[in-house]
Coordinates of C-alpha atoms in Angstrom, one line a residue:
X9 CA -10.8 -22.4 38.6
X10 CA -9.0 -19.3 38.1
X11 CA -7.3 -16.9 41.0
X12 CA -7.1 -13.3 41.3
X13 CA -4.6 -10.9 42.9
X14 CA -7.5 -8.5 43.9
X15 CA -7.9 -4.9 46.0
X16 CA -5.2 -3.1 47.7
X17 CA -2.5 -5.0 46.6
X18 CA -3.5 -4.5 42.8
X19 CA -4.0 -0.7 43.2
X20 CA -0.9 0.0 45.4
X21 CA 0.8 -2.2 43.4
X22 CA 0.0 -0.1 39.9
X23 CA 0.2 3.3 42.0
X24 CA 4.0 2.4 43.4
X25 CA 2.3 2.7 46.7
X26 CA 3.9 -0.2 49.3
X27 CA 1.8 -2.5 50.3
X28 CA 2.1 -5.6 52.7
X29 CA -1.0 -7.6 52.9
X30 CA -2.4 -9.7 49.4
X31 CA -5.8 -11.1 49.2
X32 CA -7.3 -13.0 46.1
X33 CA -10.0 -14.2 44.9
X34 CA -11.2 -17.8 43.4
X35 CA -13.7 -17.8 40.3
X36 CA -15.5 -21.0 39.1
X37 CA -14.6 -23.2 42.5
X38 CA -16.5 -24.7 45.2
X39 CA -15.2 -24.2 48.8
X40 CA -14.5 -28.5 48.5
X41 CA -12.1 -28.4 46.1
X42 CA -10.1 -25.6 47.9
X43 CA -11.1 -27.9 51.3
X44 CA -9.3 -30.7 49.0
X45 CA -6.4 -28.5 48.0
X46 CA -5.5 -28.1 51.7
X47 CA -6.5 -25.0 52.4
X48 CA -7.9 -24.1 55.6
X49 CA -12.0 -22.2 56.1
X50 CA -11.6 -19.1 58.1
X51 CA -14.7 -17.1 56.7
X52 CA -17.9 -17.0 59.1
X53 CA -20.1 -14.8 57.1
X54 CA -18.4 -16.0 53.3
X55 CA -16.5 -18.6 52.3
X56 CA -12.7 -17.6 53.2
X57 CA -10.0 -19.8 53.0
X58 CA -6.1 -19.6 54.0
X59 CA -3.4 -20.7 51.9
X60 CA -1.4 -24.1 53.1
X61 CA 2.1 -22.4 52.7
X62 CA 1.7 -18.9 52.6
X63 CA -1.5 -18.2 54.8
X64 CA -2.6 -15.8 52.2
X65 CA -6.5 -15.2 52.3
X66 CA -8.3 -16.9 49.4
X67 CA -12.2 -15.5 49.1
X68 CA -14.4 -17.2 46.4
X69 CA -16.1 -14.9 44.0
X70 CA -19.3 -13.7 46.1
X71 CA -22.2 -11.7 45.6
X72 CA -24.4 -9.6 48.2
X73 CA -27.7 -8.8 48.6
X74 CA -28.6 -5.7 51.7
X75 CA -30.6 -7.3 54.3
X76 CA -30.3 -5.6 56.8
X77 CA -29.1 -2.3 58.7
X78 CA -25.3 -1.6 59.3
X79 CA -22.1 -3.3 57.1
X80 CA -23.0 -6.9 58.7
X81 CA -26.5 -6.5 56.9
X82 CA -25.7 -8.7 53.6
X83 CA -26.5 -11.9 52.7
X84 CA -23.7 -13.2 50.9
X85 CA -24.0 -15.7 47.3
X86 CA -21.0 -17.8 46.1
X87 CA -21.2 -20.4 43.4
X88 CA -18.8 -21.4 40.7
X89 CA -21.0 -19.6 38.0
X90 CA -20.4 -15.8 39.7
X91 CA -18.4 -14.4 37.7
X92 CA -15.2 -11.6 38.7
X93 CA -17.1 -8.9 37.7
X94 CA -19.8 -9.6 39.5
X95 CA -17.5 -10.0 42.6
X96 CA -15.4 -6.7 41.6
X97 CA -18.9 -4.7 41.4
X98 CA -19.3 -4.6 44.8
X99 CA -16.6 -3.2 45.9
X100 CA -16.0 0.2 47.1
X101 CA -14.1 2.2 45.2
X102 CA -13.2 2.0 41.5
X103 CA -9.5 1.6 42.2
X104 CA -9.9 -0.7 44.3
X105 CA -12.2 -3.0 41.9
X106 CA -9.1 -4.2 39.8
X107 CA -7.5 -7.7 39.8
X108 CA -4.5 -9.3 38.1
X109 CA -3.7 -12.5 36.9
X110 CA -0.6 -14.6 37.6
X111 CA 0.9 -13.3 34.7
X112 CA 0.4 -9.7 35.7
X113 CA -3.2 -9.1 32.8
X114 CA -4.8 -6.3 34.8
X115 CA -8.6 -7.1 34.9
X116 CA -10.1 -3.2 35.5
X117 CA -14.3 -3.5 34.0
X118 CA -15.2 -0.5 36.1
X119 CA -12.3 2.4 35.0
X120 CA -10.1 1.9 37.9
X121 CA -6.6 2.6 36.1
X122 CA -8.4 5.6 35.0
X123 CA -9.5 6.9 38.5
X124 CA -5.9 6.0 39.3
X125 CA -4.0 8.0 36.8
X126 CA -6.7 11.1 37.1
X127 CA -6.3 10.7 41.2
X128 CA -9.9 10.2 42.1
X129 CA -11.6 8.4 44.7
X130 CA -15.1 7.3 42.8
X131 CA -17.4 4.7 44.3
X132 CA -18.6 1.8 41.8
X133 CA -21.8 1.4 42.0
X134 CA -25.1 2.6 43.5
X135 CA -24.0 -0.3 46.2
X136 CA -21.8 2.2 47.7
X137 CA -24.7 3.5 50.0
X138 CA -25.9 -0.4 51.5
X139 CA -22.5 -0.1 53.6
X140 CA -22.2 2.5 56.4
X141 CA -18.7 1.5 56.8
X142 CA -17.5 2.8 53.6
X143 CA -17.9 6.2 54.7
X144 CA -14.8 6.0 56.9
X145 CA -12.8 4.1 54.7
X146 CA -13.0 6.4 52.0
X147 CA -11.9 9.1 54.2
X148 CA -8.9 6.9 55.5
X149 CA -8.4 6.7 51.3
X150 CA -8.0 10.4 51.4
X151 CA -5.9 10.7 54.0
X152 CA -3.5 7.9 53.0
X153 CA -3.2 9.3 49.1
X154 CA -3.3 13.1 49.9
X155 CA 0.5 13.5 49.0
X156 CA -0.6 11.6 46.0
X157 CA -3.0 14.3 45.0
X158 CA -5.7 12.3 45.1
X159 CA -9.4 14.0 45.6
X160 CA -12.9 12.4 46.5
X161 CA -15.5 12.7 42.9
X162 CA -18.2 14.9 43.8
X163 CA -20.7 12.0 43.3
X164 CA -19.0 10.0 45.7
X165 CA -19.1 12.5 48.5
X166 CA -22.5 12.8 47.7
X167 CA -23.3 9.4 48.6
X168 CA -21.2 9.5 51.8
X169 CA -23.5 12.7 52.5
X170 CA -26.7 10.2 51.8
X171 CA -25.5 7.4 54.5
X172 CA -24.3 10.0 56.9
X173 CA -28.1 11.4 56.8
X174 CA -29.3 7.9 56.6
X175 CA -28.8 7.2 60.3
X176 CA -26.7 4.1 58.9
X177 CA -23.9 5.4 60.8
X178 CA -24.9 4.8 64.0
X179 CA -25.2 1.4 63.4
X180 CA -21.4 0.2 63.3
X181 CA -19.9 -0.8 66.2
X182 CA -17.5 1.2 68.4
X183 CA -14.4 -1.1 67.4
X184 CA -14.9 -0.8 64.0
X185 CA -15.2 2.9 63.8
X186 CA -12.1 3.0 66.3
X187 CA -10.4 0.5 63.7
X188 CA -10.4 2.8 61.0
X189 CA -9.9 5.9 63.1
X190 CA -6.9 4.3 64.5
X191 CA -5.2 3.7 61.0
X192 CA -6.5 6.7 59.9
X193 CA -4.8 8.5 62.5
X194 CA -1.0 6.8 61.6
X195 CA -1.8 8.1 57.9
X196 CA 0.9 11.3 56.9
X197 CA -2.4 13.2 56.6
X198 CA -4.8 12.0 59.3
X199 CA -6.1 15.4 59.4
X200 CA -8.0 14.6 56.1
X201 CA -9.6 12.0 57.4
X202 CA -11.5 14.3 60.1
X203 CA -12.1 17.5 57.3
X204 CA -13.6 14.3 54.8
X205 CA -16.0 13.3 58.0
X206 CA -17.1 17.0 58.4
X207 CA -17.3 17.8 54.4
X208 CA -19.7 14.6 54.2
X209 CA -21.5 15.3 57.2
X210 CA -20.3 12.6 59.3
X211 CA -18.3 13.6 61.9
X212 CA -21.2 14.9 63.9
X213 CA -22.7 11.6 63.8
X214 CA -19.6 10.0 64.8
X215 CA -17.4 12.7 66.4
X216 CA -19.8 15.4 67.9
X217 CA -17.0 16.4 70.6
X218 CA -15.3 17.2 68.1
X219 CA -17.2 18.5 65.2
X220 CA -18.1 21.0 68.0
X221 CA -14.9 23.1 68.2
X222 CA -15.6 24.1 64.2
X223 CA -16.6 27.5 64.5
X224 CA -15.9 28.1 67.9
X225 CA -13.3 31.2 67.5
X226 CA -10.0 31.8 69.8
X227 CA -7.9 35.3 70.3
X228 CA -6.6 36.1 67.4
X229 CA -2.6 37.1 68.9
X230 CA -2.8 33.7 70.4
X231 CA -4.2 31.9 67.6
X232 CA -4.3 33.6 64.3
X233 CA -6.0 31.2 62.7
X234 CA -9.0 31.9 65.1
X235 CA -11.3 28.9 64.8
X236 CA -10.9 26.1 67.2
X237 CA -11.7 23.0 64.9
X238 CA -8.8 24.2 62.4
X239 CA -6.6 24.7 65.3
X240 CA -7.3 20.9 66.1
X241 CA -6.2 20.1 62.5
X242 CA -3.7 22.1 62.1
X243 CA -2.1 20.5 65.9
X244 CA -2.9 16.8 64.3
X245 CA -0.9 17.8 61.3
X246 CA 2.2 18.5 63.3
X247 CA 1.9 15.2 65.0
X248 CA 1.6 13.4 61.9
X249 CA 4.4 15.5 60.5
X250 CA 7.1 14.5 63.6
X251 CA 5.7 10.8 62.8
X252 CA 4.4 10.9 66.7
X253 CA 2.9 7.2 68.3
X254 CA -1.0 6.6 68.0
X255 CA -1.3 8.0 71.7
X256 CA 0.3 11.0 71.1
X257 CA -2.1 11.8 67.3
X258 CA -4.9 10.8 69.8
X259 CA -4.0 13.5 72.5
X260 CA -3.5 16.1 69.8
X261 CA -7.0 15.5 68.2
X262 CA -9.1 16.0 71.6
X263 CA -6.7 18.3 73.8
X264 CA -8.9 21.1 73.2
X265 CA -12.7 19.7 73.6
X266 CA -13.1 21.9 76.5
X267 CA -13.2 24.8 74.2
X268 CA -16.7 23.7 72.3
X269 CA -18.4 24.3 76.0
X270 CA -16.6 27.7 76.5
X271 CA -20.0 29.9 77.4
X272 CA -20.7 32.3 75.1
X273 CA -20.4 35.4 76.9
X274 CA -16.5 34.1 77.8
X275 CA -15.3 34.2 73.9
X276 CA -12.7 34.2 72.2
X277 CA -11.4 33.5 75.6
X278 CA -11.6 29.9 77.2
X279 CA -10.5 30.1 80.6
X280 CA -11.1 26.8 82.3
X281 CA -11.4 25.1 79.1
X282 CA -8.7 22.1 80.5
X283 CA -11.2 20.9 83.1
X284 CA -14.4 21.5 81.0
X285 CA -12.5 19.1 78.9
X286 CA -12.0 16.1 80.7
X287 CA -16.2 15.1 80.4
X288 CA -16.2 15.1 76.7
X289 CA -12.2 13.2 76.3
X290 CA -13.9 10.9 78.8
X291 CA -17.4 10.2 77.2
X292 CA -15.8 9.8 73.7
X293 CA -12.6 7.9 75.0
X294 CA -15.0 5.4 76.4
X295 CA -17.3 5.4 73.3
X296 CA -14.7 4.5 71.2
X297 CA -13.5 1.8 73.8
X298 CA -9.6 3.2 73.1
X299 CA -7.1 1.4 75.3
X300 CA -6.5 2.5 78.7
X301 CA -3.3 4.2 78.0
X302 CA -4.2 6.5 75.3
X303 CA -7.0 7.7 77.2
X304 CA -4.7 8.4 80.2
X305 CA -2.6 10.5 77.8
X306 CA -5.3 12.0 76.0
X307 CA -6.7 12.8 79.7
X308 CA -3.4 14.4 80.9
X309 CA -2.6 16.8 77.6
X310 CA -6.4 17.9 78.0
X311 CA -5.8 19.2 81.8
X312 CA -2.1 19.9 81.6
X313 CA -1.2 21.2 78.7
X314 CA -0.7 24.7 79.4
X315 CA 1.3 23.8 82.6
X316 CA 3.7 22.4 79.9
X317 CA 3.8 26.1 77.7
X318 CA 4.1 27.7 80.9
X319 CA 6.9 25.1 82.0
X320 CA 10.3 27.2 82.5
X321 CA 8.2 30.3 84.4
X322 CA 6.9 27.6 87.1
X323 CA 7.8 26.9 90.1
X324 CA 10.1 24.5 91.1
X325 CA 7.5 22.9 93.5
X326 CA 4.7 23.3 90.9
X327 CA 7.1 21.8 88.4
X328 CA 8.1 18.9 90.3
X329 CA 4.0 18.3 91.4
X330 CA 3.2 18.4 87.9
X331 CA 6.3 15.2 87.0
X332 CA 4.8 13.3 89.6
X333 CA 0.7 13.8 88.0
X334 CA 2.1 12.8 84.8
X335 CA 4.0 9.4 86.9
X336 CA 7.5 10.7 85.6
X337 CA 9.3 8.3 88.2
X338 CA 7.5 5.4 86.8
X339 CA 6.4 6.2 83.3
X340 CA 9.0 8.5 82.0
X341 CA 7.8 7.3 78.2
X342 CA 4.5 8.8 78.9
X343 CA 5.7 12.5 80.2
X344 CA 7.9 12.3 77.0
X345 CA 4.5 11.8 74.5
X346 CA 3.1 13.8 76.7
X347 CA 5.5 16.8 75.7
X348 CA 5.4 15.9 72.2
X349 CA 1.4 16.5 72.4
X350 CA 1.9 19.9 73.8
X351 CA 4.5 21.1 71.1
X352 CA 2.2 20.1 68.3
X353 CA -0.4 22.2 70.5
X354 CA 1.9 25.1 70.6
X355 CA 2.6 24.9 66.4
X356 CA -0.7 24.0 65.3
X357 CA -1.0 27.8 65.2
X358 CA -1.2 29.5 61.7
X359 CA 2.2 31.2 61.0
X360 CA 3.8 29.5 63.7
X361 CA 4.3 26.3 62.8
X362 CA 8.1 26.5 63.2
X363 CA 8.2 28.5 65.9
X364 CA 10.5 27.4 68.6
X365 CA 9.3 25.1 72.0
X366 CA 12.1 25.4 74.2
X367 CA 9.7 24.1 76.8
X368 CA 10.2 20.6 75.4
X369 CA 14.0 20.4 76.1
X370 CA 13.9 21.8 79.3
X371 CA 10.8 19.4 80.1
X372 CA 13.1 16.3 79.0
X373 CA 16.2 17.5 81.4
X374 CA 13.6 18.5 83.8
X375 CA 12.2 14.3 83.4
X376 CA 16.5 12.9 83.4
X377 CA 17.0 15.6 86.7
X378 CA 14.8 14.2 88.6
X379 CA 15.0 10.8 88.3
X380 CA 18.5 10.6 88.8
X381 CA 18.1 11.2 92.0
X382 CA 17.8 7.9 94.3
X383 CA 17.4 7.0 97.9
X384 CA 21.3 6.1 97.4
X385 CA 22.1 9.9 97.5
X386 CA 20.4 11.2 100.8
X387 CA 22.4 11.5 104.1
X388 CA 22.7 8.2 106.0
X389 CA 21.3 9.1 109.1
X390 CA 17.9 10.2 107.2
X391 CA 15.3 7.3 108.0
X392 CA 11.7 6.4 107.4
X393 CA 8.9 8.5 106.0
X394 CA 11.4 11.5 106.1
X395 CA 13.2 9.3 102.6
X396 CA 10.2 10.6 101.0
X397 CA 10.1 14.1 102.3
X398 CA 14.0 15.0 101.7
X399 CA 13.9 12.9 98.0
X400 CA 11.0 15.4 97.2
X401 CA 13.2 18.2 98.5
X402 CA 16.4 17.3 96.4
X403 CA 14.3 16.8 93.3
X404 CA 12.7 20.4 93.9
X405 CA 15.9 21.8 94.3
X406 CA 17.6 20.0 91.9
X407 CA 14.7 21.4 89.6
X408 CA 15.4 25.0 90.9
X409 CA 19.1 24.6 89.4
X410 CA 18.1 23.5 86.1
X411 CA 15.6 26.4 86.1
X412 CA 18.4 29.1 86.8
X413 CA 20.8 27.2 84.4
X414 CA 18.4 27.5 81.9
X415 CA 18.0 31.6 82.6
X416 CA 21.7 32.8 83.0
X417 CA 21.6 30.8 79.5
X418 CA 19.3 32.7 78.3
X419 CA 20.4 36.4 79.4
X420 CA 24.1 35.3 78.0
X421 CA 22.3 34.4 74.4

């Protein structure tokens, strides 16, 4: 019996890339002498086993055959006579078909240190097409190792291209295509990720809300870089650049659906585009089955998020009813992401990606005015539903000072 450091750990570990999670692999055992060794079966599909001490997965050395459609359509082989490379063959990507030994031998038959030195993602084998699922992951690849130059072989995209064609796609379930969105979307270049899904032809299977705004042009002295789906990027890119919550990327990436349904006749301008694009934040908020509070988020950027440019020239009343939409007595946290959404709206503009957003500091005064204002403060006398009424009324007003503090600072600067 021999055991194999194998994957992610082996490539990150060569690349100097961290990496937090180790899985091996067993050659020449049966799963009773790892039952006898005390380690514990988790596998349902293949025989996986966790370590007794360190909990560390332990896979015996498998083969599959495609039986089916989608990445559950395999029927799995293990016996003690399969060897590592025919487990290492089937993996995805060359890099990630190496292994090490206990004594650190890298084991690499299928030119994975080379692929890793020249920075290319290049599938393994013809295999590379039986699982649908490998089209996202090798875009999450690309995103994750963009700042390490790394760049997808033409062959490989080709094959994604095949799948993506193949109506494959369609087959994997809502979680796992949110799965590997939602790491994808923590990665330092998650806008990859979405450009790899359009270059392969994929992210109009997967993503057609969003695919949509590629082409779609925008006023040029608003948004120099004119087209809609690079605006999105470029928006994303900010958020990953601040290091912004999951919630926040999310908002980012759909704030501007709206603009895909702008009729014709109405371009470059897209007046009305917030409400057209609640329908489509909804339809694929619910298709990917994201948790209720990033859809609430993504939700409020889509229909407020010019309310937030326009913050310091709005009315105190207006101001103050657009706090309470966005549940700033209760949920302060979420007006705050909500900000941060709307500034990496306002920079994801070509040229003006350092452009000042003084609308975010005012906004976060704006959030600490108002709530420091309690029942506590009112007249004594005041009783009943007029509480409500005058707390409304100190908040606006309180709202109305901030707003003229904020101008006289201005004119002096």
């Amino acid at each position: 019996m021999h055991v194999y450091l194998v994957g992610g750990a082996v490539r990150d570990q060569l690349l100097g890339h961290s990496y937090h999670e180790k899985d091996y692999v067993v050659v020449g055992a049966t799963p009773q002498q790892l039952l006898d060794q005390g380690f514990t079966p988790v596998g349902k599909d293949f025989p996986v086993f966790l370590h007794p001490k360190t909990k560390e997965e332990y896979a015996l050395a498998r083969t599959e055959r495609k039986s089916g459609t989608g990445y559950h359509g395999f029927n799995f082989f293990t016996a003690p006579e399969v060897s590592l490379e025919d487990d290492l063959i089937r993996r995805d990507l060359t890099i990630n078909a190496m292994a090490m030994d206990d004594a650190g031998n890298v084991y690499d038959p299928y030119g994975g240190q080379d692929d890793l030195n020249n920075r290319i993602l290049r599938h393994v084998s013809e295999a590379f097409v039986e699982d649908p699922l490998r089209v996202l992951r090798v875009a999450r690849f690309a995103a994750r190792y963009k700042k390490y130059g790394f760049q997808i072989a033409d062959e490989t995209l080709q094959l994604m291209q095949r799948i993506s064609v193949s109506g494959e796609l369609e087959c994997l379930t809502a979680e796992r295509v949110w799965k590997e969105t939602s790491r994808a979307l923590m990665e330092e270049h998650a806008d990859v990720y979405f450009q790899v899904l359009r270059d392969c032809d994929a992210l109009k299977v997967l993503f057609p809300e969003i695919d949509a705004l590629f082409g779609v042009p925008q006023r040029p002295e608003y948004h120099p870089e004119i087209d809609c789906g690079i605006h999105t990027l470029m928006s994303l890119r900010q958020a990953c650049k601040a290091n912004y919550s999951l919630d926040v990327r999310y908002a980012v990436l759909v704030h501007d659906l709206g603009k895909a349904l702008t009729p014709k006749e109405m371009l470059p301008r897209h007046i009305m585009h917030e409400e057209r694009g609640i329908p489509p934040v909804e339809a694929l908020s619910d298709r990917l089955k994201v948790s209720t509070q990033t859809k609430q988020l993504a939700l409020a950027v889509c229909k407020e998020h010019l309310k937030c440019h326009q913050a310091m020239s709005l009315k105190p009343g207006t101001l103050w009813r657009l706090l309470q939409r966005l549940d700033v007595l209760r949920r302060p946290e979420r007006v705050e992401a909500f900000i941060q959404a709307c500034e990496c709206d306002a920079r994801g503009r070509l040229g003006l990606e350092n452009r000042p957003y003084p609308q975010a500091s005012f906004l976060y005064e704006a959030i600490q005015v108002v709530r420091s204002i309690k029942a506590q403060d009112l007249p004594a006398d005041i009783k009943g539903p007029e509480i409500g009424e005058m707390l409304i009324q100190y908040r606006i007003d309180a709202l109305a000072s901030l707003k003229q503090r904020h101008e006289r600072s201005e004119h002096s600067s």
